[in-house]
Structure formats: C-alpha cells, structure tokens
Coordinates of C-alpha atoms in Angstrom, one line a residue:
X79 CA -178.0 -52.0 -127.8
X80 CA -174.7 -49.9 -127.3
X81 CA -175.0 -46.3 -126.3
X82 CA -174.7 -43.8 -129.6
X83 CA -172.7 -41.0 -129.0
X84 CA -172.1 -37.6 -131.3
X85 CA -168.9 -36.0 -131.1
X86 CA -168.4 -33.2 -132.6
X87 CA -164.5 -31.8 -133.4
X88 CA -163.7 -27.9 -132.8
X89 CA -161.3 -26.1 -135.0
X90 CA -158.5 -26.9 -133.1
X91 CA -159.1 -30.3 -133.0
X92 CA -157.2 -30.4 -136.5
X93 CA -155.5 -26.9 -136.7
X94 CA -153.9 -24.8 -134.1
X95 CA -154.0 -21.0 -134.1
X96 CA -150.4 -20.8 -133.9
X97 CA -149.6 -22.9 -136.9
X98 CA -149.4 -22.8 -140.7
X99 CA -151.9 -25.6 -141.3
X100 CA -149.1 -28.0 -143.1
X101 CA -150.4 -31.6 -143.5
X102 CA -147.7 -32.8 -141.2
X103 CA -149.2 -30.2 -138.4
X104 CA -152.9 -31.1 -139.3
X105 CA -152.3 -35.0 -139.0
X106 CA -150.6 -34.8 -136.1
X107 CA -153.3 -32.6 -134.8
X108 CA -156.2 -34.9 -135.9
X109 CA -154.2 -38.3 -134.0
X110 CA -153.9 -36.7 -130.6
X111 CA -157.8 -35.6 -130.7
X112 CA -158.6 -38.9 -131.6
X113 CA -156.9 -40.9 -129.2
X114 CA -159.6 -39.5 -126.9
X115 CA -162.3 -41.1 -128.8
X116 CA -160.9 -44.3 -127.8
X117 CA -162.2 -44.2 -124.0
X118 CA -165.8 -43.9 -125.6
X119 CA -165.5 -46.8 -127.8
X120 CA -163.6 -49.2 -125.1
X121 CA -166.7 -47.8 -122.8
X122 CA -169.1 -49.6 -125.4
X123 CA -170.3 -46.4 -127.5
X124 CA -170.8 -46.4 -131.3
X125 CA -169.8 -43.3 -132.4
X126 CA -170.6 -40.7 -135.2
X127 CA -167.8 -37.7 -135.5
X128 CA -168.4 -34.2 -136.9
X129 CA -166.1 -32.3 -137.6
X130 CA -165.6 -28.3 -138.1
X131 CA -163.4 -27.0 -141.0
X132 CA -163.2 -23.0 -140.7
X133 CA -159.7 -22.8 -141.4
X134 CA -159.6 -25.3 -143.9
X135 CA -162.3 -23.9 -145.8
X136 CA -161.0 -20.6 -145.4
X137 CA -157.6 -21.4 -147.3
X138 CA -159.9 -23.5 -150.4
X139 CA -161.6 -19.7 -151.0
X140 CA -157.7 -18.4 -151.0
X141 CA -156.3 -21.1 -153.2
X142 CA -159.7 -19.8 -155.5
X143 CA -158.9 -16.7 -155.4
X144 CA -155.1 -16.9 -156.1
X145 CA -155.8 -19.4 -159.1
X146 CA -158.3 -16.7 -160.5
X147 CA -156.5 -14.0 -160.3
X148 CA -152.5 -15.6 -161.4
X149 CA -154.1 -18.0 -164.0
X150 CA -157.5 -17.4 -165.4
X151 CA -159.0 -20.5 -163.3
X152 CA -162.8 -20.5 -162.5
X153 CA -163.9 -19.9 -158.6
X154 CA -165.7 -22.7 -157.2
X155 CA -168.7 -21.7 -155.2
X156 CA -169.3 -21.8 -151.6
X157 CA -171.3 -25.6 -151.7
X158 CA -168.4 -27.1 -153.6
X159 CA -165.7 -25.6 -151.4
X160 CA -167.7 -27.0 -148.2
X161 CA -167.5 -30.3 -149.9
X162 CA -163.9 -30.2 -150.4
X163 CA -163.1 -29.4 -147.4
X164 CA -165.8 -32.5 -145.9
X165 CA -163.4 -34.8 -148.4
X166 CA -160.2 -33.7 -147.1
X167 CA -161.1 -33.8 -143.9
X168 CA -162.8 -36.6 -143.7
X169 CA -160.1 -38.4 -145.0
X170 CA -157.6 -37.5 -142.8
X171 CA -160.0 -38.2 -139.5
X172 CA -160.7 -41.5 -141.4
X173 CA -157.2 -42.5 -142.0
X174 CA -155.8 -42.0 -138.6
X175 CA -158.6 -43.4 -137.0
X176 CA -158.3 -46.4 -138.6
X177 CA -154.6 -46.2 -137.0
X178 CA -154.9 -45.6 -133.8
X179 CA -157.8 -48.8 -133.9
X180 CA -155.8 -51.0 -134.8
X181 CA -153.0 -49.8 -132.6
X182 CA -155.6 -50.4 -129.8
X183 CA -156.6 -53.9 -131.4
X184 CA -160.1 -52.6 -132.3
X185 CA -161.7 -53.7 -135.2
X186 CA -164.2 -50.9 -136.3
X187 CA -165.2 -50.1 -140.2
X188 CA -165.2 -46.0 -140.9
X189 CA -166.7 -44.4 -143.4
X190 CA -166.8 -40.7 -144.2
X191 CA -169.9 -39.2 -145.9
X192 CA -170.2 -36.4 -147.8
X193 CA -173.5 -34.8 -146.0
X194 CA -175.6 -32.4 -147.3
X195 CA -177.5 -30.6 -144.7
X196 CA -181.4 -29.0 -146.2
X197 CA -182.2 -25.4 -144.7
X198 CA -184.6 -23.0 -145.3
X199 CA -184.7 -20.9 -148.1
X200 CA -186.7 -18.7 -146.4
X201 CA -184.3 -18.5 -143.2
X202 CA -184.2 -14.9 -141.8
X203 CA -180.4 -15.4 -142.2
X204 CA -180.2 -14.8 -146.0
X205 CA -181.5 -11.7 -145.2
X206 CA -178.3 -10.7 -142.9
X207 CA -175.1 -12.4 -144.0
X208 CA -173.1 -12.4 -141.1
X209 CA -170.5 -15.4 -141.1
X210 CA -167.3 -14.2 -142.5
X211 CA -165.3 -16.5 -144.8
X212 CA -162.2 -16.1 -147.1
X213 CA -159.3 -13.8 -147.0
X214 CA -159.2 -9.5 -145.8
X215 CA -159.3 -7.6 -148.8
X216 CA -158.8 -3.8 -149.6
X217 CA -162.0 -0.9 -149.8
X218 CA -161.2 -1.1 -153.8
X219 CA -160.5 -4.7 -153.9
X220 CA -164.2 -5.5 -151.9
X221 CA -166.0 -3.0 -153.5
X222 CA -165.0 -4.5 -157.3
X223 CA -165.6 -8.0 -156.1
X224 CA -169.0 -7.2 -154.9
X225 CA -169.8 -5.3 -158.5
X226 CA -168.7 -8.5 -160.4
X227 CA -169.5 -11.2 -158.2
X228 CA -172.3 -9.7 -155.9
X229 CA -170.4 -10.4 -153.1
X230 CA -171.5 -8.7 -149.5
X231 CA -168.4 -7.4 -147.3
X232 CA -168.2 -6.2 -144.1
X233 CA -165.6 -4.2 -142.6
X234 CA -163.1 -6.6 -140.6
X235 CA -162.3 -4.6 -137.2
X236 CA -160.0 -7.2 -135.9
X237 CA -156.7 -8.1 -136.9
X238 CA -155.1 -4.9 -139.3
X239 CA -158.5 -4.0 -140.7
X240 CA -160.0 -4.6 -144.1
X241 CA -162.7 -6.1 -145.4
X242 CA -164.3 -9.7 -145.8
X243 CA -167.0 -11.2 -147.5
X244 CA -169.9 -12.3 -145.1
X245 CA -172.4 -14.9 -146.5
X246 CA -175.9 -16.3 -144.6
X247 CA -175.4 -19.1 -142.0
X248 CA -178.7 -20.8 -141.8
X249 CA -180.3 -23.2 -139.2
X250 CA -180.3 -27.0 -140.3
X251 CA -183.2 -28.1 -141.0
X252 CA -182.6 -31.8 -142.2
X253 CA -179.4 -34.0 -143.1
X254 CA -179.6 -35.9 -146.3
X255 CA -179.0 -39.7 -145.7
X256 CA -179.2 -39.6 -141.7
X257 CA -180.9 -43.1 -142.0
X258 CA -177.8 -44.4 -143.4
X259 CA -175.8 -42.9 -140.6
X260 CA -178.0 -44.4 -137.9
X261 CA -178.1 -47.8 -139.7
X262 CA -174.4 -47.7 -139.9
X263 CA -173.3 -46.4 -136.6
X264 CA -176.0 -49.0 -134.7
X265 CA -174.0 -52.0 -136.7
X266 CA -170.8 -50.9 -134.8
X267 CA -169.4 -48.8 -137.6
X268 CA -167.6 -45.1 -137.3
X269 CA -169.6 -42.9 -139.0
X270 CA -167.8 -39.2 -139.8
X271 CA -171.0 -36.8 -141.4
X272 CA -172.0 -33.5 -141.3
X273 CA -168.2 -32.1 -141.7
X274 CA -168.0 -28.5 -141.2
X275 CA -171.9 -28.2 -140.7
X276 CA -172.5 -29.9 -144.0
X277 CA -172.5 -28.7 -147.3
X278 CA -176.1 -26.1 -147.1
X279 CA -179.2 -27.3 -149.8
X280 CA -182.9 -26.2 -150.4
X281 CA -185.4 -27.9 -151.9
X282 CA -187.6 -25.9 -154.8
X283 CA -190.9 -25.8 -155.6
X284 CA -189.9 -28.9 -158.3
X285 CA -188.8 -30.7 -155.2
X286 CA -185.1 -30.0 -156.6
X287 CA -182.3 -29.9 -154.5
X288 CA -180.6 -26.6 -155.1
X289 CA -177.0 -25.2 -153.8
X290 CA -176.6 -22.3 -151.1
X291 CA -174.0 -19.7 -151.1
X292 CA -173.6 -20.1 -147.0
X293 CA -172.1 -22.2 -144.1
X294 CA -174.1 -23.7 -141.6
X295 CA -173.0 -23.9 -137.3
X296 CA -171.4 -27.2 -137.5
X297 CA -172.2 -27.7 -133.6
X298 CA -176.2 -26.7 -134.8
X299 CA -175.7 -29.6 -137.4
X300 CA -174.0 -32.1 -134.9
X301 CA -177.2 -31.6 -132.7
X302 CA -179.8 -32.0 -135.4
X303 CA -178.4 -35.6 -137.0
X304 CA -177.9 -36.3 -133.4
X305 CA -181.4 -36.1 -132.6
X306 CA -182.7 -37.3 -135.8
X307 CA -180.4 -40.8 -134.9
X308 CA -181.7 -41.1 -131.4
X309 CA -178.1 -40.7 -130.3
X310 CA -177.8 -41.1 -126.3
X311 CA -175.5 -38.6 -125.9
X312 CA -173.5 -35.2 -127.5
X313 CA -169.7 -34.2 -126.9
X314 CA -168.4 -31.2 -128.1
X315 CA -164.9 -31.0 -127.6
X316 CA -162.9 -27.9 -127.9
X317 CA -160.7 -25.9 -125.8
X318 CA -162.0 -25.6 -122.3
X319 CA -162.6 -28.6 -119.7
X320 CA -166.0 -26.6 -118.7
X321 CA -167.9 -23.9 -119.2
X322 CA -168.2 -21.1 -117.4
X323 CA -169.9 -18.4 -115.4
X324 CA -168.3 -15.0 -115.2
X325 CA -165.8 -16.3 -117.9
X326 CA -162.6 -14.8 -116.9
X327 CA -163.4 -12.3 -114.1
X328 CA -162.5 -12.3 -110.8
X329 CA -165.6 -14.4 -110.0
X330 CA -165.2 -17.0 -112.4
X331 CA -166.9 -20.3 -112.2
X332 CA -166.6 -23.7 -113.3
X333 CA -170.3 -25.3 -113.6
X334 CA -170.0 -28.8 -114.1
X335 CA -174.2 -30.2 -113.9
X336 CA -176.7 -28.3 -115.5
X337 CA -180.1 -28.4 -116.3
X338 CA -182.0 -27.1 -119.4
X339 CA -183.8 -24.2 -117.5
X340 CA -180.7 -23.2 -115.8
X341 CA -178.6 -23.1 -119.0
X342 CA -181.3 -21.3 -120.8
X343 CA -181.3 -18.6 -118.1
X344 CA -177.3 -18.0 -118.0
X345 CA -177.9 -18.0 -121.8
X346 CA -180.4 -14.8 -121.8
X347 CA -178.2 -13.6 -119.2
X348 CA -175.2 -13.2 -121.8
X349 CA -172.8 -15.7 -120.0
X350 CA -171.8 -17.2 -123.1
X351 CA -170.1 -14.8 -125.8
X352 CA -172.0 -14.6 -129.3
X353 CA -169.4 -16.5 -131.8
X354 CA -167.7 -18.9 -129.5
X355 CA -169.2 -20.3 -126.6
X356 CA -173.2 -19.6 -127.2
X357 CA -173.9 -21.3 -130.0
X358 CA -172.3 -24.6 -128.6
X359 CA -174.9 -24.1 -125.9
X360 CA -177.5 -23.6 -128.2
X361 CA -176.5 -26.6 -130.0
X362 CA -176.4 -28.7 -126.5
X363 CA -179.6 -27.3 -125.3
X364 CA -181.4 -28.3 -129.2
X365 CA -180.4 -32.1 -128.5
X366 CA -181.6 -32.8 -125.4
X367 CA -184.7 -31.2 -126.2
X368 CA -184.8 -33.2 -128.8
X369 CA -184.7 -36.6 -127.1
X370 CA -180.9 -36.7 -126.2
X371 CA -179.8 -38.0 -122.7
X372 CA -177.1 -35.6 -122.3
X373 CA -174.6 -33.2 -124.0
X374 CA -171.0 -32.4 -123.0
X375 CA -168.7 -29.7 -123.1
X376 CA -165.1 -30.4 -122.3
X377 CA -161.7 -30.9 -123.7
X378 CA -160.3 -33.6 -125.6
X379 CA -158.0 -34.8 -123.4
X380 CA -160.2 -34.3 -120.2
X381 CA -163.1 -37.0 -122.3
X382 CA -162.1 -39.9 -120.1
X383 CA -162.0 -38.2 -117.2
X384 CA -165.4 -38.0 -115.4
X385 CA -165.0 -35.2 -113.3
X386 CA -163.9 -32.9 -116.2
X387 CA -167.0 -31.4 -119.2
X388 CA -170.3 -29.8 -117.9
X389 CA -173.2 -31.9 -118.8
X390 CA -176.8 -30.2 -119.7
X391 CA -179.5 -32.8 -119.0
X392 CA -182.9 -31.7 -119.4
X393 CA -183.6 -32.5 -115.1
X394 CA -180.3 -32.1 -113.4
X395 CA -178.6 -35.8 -113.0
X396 CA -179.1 -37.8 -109.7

C-alpha cells in the first residue's frame, strides 16, 4: 500500500499579500504551489490537498455586501459563502493539477469535494467570536449592522482602524464523507476536501444537520480528516522552510526534528505567535497523536528537499 499524505495549502499558496487577487494572479499562484506536489506523488504518495481560502472568502462577504447595498440583493450567510469559496477554489487547484499531471505524464483522477466539517454546538467558541472575516467598517456603519443583522464587531487595531465583524471559529469535530476520501485517495486518486476548514455544521437533537455562522482552522481540519483516513503523513506548507525558536531575535533558531513533548513545551513557552504559527503546531501535534507518522512544516518549494521542513514525530526519528 502507498504512503497517504495530507497537504494542506496556506493562503499564499493561491494569493499573495501584495497582489489584487485577479484570476490570472491566483492561477498562476495555484501552478507554481503545485508543482511541488509532484515530488510526493513521483515518491509513491496518494495525496489528499486542503486548501485555506481567507482571502477568497473575505472578498465573497464584500461582493455581498456591495450587491446589498447598490442593488437590493440578499446576503448569503457565512456556510454558503465557505462553500463558494470550497467550489472556486477547488476548481482551480483541480484544473491546474490536472495540467501539470499530464505535463509530467502522470495519469491521476482528481476530484474536489465540497466538505462539510460537524462541530460542536456547544464549543466554548460561540461564546467568544474571535475570527475576523469581511471588510473594516465605520463605528455607525458596525453599530447599525449589528442592530439589523446581529452581527458582533470588534474594533480592528491594525491597518487604519475600524471595525470588523468577528464570528466563532470552532474545533472540528468530524468531516462529512471522510470514508469516501479515504476510499478514493487509497485507489490512487487526488482527493481536494476540507477547503478553507470546511463549510461548519451541527447536528440537532432531530439528528438534523444544521448551518453555522463561523469558520473553522483549516490546518485543525487538515489534521482531523487526516487522522480519521489513517494518512501516514501531514505537510503544511506555507511561508517559512522551518519553524522556529526565538522567531526573529538575535538568537533565532532553526529546529528541524522534533518530538511531541518538546513541541508541546516550546508551545506553553509562547514560541509560536497566537494567529500564525501556533495553531499550525497545534494542528501537527493533533495528528500524530492521533495515529499520524509525521507532520511537516516547510515551504513549497523546499518539499523535495529533505533537509528543509521541521518534522514533529511523536519519539524523535532515528
């Protein structure tokens, strides 16, 4: 049996922060990430993609917004806005995928699913919104949009001020249809799921599956159907070759083999910043506590290059 990898896409896998987020940008964005995958697969590993989609999402509330406000057109909530963006995405990974196989002369079937991802309705997170999403509004602009909509804001310190609305970002607590991903990646075929953390559900007291005004961690999603499909191992690629200790002091330092304990001690320690690099620990540490072999950190373009990424094994590696 081949080896079953997770690889889950950072932001900037598809959008730079320097750029407008044109199609042209985005698929030329999405080609040169890919091309990394390729090492993997001629190395013998199925693969199953994730994908994040902050940006993306962010301009689908905007284009809501705008179409309300110029022409009378109903908002979308935040679960069909997720979905869109899983689509469109999806899509576009899926299409120049298929490309760059059969530039390589690699016959592979890919299929993009539309994942929704069950959480808790009980999760201490509905409680304290904190993920912000959308565009910066003004005081009078928030507080009117919170009277008619019951949105939550929170005062946006960064940038030129304003304020945004914040919404619950639960943990995952099962992915809809993650037999079906494992059957399909195990036959050989490119599986890309939980997009942008997947689109958030509960279940009822009926047993009904009900819609959630919230995102979920798409690297906390990447781990869980991970897991759940036995996967061997879990990349996260973004925009560092490692991680680090003492991230950009004087006494900065690369750490290229950890183990579980270790990592869970620099985490308590506050090595890894709250809203970037932590929760991609978090996510590494869940997996291979979970039955995964190993999880990576590192950069696209470093993936086929073994000396590059810090791997977290639960015993450190011989």
């Amino acid at each position: 049996m081949n080896k079953l990898a997770i690889v889950a896409l950072g932001g900037n896998a598809l959008l730079r922060g320097n750029q407008k987020g044109t199609v042209e940008e985005q698929n030329q964005n999405t080609t040169d990430t890919l091309e990394n995958l390729i090492f993997l697969i001629k190395e013998g590993y199925d693969i199953v993609i994730a994908h994040g989609n902050g940006p993306q999402v962010g301009n689908i509330l905007m284009r809501n917004d705008a179409g309300e406000q110029m022409y009378n057109i109903p908002q979308m909530p935040l679960d069909i806005d997720v979905a869109d963006s899983q689509g469109g995405i999806g899509y576009m990974i899926e299409r120049n995928l298929r490309n760059i196989l059969k530039k390589h002369g690699i016959q592979k079937d890919v299929i993009t699913l539309v994942t929704q991802v069950v959480v808790d309705k009980n999760d201490p997170a509905f409680q304290d919104p904190q993920k912000r999403v959308g565009k910066i509004y003004t005081k009078e602009q928030a507080d009117d949009l919170s009277s008619s909509k019951g949105w939550i804001f929170k005062e946006e310190v960064k940038a030129h001020g304003g304020w945004r609305r914040v919404v619950p970002s639960p943990k995952p607590v099962r992915v809809m249809n993650e037999a079906i991903v494992e059957d399909l990646a195990r036959k050989g075929n490119i599986v890309i799921t939980v997009g942008g953390g997947g689109v958030p559900v509960y279940e009822d007291e009926n047993g009904q599956i009900c819609p959630v005004e919230g995102v979920i961690d798409k690297d906390s999603a990447s781990a869980l159907i991970g897991a759940r499909i036995k996967a061997d191992e879990f990349y996260i690629l973004t925009d560092v070759p490692f991680i680090y200790k003492n991230f950009k002091k004087e006494n900065e330092e690369a750490i290229e083999f950890l183990n579980y304990q270790d990592t869970l001690e620099l985490l308590k320690d506050g090595q890894f910043a709250e809203g970037s690099m932590a929760p991609k620990i978090r996510a590494c540490l869940d997996f291979v506590k979970n039955g995964g072999k190993k999880s990576v950190i590192t950069e696209a373009t470093k993936l086929d290059d073994r000396k590059y990424g810090s791997k977290i094994t639960m015993e450190y590696e011989n």
